[in-house]
N, CA, C and O atoms as CSV, one atom per row, in Angstrom:
chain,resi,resn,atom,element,x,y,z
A,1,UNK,N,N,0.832,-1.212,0.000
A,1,UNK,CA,C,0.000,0.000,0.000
A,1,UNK,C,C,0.864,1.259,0.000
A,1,UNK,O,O,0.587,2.327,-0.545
A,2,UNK,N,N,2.046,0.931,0.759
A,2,UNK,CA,C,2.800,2.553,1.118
A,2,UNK,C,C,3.580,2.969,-0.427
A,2,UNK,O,O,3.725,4.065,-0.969
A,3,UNK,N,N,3.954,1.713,-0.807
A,3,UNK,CA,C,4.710,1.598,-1.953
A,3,UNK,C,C,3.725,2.646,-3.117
A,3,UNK,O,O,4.254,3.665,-3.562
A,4,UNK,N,N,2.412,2.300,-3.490
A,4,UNK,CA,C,1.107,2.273,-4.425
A,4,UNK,C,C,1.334,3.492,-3.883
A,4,UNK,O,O,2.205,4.001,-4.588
A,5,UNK,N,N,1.003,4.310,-2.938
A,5,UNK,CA,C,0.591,5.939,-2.389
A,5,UNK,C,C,1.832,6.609,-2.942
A,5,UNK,O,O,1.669,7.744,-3.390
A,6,UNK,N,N,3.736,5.787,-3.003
A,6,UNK,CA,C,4.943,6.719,-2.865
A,6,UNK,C,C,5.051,7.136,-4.143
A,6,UNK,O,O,5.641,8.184,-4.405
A,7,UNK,N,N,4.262,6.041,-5.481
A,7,UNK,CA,C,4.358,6.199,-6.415
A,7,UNK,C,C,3.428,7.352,-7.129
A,7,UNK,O,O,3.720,8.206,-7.966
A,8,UNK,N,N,2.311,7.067,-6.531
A,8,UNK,CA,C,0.883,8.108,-6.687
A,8,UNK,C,C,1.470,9.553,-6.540
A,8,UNK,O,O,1.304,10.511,-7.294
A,9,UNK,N,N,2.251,9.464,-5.294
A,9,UNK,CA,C,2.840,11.099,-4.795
A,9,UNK,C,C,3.427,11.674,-5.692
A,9,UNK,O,O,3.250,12.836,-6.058
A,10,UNK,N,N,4.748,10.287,-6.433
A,10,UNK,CA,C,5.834,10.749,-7.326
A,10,UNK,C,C,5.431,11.213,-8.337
A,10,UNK,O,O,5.910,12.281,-8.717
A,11,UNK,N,N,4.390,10.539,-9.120
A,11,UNK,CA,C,3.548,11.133,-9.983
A,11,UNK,C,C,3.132,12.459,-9.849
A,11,UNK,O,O,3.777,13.183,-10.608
A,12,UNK,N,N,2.280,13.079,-9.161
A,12,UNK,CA,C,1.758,14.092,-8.822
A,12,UNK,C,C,2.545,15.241,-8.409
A,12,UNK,O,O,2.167,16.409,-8.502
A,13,UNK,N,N,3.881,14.767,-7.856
A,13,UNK,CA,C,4.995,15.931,-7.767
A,13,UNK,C,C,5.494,16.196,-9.164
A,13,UNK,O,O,5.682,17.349,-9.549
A,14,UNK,N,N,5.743,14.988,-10.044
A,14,UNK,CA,C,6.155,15.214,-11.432
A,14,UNK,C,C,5.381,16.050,-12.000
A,14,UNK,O,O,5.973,17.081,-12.318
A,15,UNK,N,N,3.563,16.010,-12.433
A,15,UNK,CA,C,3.066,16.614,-13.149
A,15,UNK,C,C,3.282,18.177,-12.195
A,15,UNK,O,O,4.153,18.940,-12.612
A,16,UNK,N,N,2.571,18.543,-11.093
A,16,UNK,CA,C,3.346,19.894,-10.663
A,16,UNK,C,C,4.904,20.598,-11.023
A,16,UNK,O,O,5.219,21.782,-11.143
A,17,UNK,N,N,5.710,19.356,-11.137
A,17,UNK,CA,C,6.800,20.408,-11.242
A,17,UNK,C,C,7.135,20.931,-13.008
A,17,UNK,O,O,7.905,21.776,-13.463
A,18,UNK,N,N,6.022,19.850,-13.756
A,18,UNK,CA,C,6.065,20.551,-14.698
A,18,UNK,C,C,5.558,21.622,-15.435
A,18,UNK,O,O,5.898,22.129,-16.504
A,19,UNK,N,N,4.177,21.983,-14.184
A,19,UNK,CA,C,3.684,23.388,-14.235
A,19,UNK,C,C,4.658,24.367,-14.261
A,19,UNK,O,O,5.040,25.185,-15.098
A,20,UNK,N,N,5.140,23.898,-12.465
A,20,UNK,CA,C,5.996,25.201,-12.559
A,20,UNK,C,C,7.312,25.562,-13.370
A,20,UNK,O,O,7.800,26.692,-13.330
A,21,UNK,N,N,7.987,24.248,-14.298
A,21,UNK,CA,C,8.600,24.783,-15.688
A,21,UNK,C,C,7.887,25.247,-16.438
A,21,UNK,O,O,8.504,26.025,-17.165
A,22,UNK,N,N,6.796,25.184,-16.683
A,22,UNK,CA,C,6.222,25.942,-17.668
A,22,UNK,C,C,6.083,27.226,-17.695
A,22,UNK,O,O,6.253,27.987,-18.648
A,23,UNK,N,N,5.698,27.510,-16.380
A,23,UNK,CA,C,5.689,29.417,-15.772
A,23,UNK,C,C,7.218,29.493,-16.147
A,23,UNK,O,O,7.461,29.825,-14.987
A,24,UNK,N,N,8.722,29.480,-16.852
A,24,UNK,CA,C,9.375,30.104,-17.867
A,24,UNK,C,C,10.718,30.432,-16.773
A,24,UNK,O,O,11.887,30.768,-16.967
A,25,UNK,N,N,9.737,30.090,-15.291
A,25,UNK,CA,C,10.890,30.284,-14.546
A,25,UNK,C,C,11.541,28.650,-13.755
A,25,UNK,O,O,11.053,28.048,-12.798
A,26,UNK,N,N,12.310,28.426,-14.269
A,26,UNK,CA,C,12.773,27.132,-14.136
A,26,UNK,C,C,13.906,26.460,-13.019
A,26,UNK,O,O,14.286,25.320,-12.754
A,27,UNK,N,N,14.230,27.919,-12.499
A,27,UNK,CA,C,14.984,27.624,-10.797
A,27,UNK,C,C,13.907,27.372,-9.836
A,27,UNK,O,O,13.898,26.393,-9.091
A,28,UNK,N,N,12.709,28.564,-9.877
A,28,UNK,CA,C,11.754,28.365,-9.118
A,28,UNK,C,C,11.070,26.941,-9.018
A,28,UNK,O,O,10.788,26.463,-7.919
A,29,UNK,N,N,10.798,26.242,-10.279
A,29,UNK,CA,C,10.510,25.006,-10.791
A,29,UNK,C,C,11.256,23.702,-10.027
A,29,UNK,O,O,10.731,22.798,-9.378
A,30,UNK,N,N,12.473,23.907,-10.299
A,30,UNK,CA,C,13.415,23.011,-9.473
A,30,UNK,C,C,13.297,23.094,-7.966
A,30,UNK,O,O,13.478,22.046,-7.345
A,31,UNK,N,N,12.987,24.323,-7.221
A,31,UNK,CA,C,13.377,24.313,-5.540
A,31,UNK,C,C,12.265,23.921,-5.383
A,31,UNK,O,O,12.244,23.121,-4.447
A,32,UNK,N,N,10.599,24.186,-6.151
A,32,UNK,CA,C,9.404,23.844,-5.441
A,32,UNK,C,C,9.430,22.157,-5.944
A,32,UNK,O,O,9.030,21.427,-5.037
A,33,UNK,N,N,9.691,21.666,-6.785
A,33,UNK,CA,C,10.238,20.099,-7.057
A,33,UNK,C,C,11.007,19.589,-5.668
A,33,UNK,O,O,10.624,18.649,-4.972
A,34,UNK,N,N,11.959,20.266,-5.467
A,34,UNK,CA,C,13.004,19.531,-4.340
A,34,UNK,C,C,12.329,19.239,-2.569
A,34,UNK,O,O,12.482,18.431,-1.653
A,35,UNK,N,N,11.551,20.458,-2.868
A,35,UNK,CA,C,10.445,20.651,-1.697
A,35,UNK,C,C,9.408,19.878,-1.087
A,35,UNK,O,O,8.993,19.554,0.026
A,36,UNK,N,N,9.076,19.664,-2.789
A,36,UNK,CA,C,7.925,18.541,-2.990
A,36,UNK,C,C,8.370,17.425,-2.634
A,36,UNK,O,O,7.660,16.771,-1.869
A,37,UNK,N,N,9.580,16.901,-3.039
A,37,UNK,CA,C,10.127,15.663,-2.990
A,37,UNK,C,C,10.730,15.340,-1.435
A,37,UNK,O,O,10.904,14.324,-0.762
A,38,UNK,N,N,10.893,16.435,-1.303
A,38,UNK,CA,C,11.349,15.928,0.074
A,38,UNK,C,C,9.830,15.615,1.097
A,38,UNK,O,O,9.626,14.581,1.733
A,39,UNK,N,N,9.047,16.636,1.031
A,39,UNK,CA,C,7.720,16.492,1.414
A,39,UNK,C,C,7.768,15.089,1.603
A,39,UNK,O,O,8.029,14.477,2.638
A,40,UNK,N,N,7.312,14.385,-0.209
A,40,UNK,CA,C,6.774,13.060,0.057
A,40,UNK,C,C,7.858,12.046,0.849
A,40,UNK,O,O,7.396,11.204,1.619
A,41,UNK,N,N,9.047,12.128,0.681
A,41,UNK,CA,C,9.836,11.420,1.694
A,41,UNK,C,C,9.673,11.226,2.651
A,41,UNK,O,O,9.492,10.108,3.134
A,42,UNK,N,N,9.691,12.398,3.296
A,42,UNK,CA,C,8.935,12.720,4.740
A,42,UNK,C,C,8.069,11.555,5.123
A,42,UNK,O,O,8.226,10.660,5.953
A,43,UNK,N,N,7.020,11.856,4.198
A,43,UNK,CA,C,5.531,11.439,4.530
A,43,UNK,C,C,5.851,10.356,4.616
A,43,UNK,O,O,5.314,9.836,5.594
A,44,UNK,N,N,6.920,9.240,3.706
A,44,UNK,CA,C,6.747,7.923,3.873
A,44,UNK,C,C,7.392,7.085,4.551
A,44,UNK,O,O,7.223,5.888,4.787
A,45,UNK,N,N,8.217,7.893,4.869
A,45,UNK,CA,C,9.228,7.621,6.509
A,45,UNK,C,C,8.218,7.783,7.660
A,45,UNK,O,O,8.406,7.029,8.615
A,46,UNK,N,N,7.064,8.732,7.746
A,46,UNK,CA,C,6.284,8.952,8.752
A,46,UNK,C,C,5.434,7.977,8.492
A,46,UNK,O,O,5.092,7.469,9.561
A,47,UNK,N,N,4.925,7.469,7.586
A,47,UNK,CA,C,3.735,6.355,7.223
A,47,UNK,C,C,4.559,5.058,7.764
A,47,UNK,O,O,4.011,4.114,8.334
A,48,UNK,N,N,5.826,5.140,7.526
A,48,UNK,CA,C,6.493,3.520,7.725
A,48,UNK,C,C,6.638,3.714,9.089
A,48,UNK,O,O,6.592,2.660,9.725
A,49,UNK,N,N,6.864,5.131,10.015
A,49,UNK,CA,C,7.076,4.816,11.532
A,49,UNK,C,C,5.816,4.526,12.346
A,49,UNK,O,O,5.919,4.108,13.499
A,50,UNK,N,N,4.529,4.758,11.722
A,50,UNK,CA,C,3.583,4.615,12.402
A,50,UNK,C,C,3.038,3.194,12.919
A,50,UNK,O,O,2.531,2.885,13.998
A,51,UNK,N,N,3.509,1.941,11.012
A,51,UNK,CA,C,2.641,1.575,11.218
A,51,UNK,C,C,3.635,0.286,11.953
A,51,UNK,O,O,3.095,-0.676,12.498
């Protein structure tokens, strides 16, 4: 299940970070990507300590 959600996330950070390449500014693009990504890390280190 955690696996199915890490992938769902990865997805969903991908299509966002290709919004924000599209807005032309493409550093901004990268730090809110790195952000994101770390986010979901987070989350699945916190999902794996819970359960």
């Amino acid at each position: 299940m955690i696996k199915i959600a890490f992938i769902v996330g990865f997805i969903i950070v991908g299509i966002l970070a290709i919004k924000f390449v599209d807005t032309t500014k493409i550093k901004k693009g990268m730090i809110a990507f790195g952000v994101l990504l770390l986010l979901g890390i987070v989350g699945v280190i916190i999902s794996e300590l819970i359960r």
